[in-house]
mmCIF file of C-alpha atoms in Angstrom:
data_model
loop_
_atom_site.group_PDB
_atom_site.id
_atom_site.type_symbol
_atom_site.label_atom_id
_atom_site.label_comp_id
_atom_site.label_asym_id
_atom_site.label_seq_id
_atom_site.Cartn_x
_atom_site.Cartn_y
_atom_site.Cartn_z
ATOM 1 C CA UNK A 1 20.843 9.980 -5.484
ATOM 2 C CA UNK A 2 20.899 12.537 -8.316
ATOM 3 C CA UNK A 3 17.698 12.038 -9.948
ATOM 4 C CA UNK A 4 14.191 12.315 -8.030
ATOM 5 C CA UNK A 5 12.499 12.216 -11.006
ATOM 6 C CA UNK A 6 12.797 8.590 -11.295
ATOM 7 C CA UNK A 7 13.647 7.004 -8.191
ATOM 8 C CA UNK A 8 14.150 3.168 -7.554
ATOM 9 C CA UNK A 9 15.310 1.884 -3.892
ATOM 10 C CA UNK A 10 16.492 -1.087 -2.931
ATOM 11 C CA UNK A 11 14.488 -3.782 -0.716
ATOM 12 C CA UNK A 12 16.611 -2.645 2.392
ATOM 13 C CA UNK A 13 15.795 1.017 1.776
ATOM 14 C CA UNK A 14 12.476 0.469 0.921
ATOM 15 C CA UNK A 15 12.088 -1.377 4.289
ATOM 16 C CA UNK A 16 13.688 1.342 6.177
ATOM 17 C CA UNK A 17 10.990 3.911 5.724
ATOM 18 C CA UNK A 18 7.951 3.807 7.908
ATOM 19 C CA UNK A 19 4.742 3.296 6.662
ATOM 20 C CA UNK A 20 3.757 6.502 7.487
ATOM 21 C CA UNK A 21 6.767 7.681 5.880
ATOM 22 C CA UNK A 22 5.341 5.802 2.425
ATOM 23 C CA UNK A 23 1.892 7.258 2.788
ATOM 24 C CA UNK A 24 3.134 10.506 2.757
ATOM 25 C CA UNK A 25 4.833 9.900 -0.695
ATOM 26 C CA UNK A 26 1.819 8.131 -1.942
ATOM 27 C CA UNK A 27 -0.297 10.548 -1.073
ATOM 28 C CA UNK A 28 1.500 13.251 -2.998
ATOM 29 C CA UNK A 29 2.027 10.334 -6.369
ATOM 30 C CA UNK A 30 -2.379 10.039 -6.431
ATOM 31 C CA UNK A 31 -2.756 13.556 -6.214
ATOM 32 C CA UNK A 32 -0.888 14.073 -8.691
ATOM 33 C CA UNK A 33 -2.437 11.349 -10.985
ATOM 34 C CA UNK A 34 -5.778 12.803 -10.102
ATOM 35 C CA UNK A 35 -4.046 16.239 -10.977
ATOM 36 C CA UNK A 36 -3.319 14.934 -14.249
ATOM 37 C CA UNK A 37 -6.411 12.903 -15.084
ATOM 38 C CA UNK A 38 -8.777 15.657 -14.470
ATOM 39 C CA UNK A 39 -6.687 18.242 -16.421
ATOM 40 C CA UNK A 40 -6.429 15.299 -19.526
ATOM 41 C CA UNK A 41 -9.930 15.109 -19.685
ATOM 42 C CA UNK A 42 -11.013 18.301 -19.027
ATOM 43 C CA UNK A 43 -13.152 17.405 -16.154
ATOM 44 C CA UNK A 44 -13.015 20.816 -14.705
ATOM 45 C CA UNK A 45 -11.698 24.206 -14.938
ATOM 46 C CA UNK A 46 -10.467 26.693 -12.202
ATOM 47 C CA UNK A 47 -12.280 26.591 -8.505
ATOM 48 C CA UNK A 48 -14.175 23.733 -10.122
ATOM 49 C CA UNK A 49 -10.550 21.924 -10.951
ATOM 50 C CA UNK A 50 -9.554 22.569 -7.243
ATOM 51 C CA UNK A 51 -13.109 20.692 -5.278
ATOM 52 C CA UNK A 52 -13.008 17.757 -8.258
ATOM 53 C CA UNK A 53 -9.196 17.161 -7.179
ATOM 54 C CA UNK A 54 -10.249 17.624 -3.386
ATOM 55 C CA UNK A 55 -13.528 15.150 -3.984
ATOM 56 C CA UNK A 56 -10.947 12.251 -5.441
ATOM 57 C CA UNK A 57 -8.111 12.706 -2.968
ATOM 58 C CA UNK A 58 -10.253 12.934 0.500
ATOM 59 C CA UNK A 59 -10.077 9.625 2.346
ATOM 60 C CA UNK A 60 -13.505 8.383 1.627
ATOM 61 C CA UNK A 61 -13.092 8.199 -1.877
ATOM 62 C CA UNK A 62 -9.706 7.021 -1.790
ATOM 63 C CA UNK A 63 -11.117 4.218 0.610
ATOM 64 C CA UNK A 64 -13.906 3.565 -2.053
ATOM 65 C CA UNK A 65 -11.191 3.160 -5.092
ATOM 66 C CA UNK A 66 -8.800 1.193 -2.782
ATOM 67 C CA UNK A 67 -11.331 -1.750 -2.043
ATOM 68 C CA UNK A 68 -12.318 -1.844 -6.087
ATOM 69 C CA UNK A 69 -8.539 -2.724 -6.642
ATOM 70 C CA UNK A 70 -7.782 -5.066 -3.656
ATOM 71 C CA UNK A 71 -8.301 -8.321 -5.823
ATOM 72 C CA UNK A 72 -5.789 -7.502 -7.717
ATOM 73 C CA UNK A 73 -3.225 -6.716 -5.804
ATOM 74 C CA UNK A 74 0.019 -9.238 -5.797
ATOM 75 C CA UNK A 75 0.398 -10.996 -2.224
ATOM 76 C CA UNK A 76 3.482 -8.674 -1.547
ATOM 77 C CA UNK A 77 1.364 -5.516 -2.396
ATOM 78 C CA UNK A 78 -1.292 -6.658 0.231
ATOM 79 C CA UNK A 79 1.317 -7.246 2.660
ATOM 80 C CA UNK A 80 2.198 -3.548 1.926
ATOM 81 C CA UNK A 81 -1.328 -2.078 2.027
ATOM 82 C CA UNK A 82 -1.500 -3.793 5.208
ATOM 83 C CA UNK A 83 1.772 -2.510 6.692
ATOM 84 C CA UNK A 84 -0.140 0.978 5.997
ATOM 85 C CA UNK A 85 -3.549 0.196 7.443
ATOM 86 C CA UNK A 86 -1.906 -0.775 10.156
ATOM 87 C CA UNK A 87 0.279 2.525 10.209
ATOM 88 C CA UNK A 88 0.025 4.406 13.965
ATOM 89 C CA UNK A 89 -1.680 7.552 12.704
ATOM 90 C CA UNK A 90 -3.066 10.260 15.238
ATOM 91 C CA UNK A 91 -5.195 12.429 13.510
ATOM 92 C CA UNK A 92 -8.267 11.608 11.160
ATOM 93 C CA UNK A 93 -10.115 13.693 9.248
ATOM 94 C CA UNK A 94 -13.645 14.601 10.758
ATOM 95 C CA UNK A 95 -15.388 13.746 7.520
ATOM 96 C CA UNK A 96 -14.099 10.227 7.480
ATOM 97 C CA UNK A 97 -14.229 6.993 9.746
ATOM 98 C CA UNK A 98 -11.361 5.410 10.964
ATOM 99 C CA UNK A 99 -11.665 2.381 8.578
ATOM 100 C CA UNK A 100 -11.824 4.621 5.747
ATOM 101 C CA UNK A 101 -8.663 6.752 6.677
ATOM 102 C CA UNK A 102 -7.022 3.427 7.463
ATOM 103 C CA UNK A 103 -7.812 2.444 3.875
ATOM 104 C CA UNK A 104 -7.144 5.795 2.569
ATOM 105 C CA UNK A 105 -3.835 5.538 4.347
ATOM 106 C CA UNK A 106 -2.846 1.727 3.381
ATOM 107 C CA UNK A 107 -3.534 2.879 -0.685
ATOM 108 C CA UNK A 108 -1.310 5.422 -0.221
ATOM 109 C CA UNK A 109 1.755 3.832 1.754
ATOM 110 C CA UNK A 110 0.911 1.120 -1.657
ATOM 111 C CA UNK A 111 1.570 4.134 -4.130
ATOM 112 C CA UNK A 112 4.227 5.030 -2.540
ATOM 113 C CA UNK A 113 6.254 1.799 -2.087
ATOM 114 C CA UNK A 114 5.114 1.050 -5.877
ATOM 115 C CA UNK A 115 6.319 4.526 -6.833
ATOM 116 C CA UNK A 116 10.151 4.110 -5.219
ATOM 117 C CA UNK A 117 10.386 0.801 -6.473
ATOM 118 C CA UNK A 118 10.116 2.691 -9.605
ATOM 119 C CA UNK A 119 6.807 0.303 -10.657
ATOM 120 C CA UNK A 120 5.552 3.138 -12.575
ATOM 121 C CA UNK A 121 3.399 0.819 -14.758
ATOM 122 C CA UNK A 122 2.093 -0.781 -11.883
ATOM 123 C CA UNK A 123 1.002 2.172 -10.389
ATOM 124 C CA UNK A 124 -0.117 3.538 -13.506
ATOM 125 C CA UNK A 125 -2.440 0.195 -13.910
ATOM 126 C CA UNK A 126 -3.864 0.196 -10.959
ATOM 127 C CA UNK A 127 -4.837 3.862 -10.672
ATOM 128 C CA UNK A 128 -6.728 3.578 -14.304
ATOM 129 C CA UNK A 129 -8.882 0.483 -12.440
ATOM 130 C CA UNK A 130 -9.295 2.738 -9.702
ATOM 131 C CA UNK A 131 -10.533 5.595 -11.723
ATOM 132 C CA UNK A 132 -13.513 3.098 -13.144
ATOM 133 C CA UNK A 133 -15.039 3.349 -9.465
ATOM 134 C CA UNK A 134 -17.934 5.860 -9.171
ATOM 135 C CA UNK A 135 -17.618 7.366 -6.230
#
């Protein structure tokens, strides 16, 4: 692969990582929407730019935004978000249940498989729904 800037895997490869292994990708792609949506709209500035990025990204609210866009996610994305709720994870946050980090955890391994499939739209669509959510 020369170019990680835009990445697209095939189905085998895509199956081959873990869904732990997605999560940790998708993690990184929403911060860095959130990253990029606060900075757009000048939400915040300095100190204030770092807890508004920490208050999207933190399981809860990632949780909150995943449920909003469950309805409309394709059959073979819920099979996905599944894969990663089901993920064997051994730590959770002390600030969040273990539903919520399993939710957390399935939107991310989502982003993530969306992401290498190189469905930037996709992504893209479904993180301006989840960016509606108060919360």
């Amino acid at each position: 692969m020369d170019n990680y800037f835009d990445v697209t895997l095939t189905e085998d490869e895509l199956r081959a990582i873990s869904a732990v292994g997605l999560a940790h990708l998708g993690d990184a792609v929403y911060e860095i929407l959130v990253r990029t949506w606060l900075c757009a709209h000048g939400k915040a500035t300095g100190k204030g730019l770092h807890r508004a990025t920490i208050e999207l990204v933190r399981a809860e609210a990632q949780a909150i935004r995943a449920e909003a866009i469950l309805p409309l996610l394709t059959e073979e994305e819920l099979a996905v978000f599944r894969r990663g709720r089901n993920a064997n994870v051994n730590t959770i946050p002390r600030h969040a249940s273990r539903a919520q980090y399993g939710t957390a955890t399935a939107l991310e391994a989502l982003l993530g498989w969306l992401y290498l499939r190189g469905e930037k739209a996709r992504v893209n669509e479904l993180f301006l729904e989840m960016m509606k959510v108060e919360g």
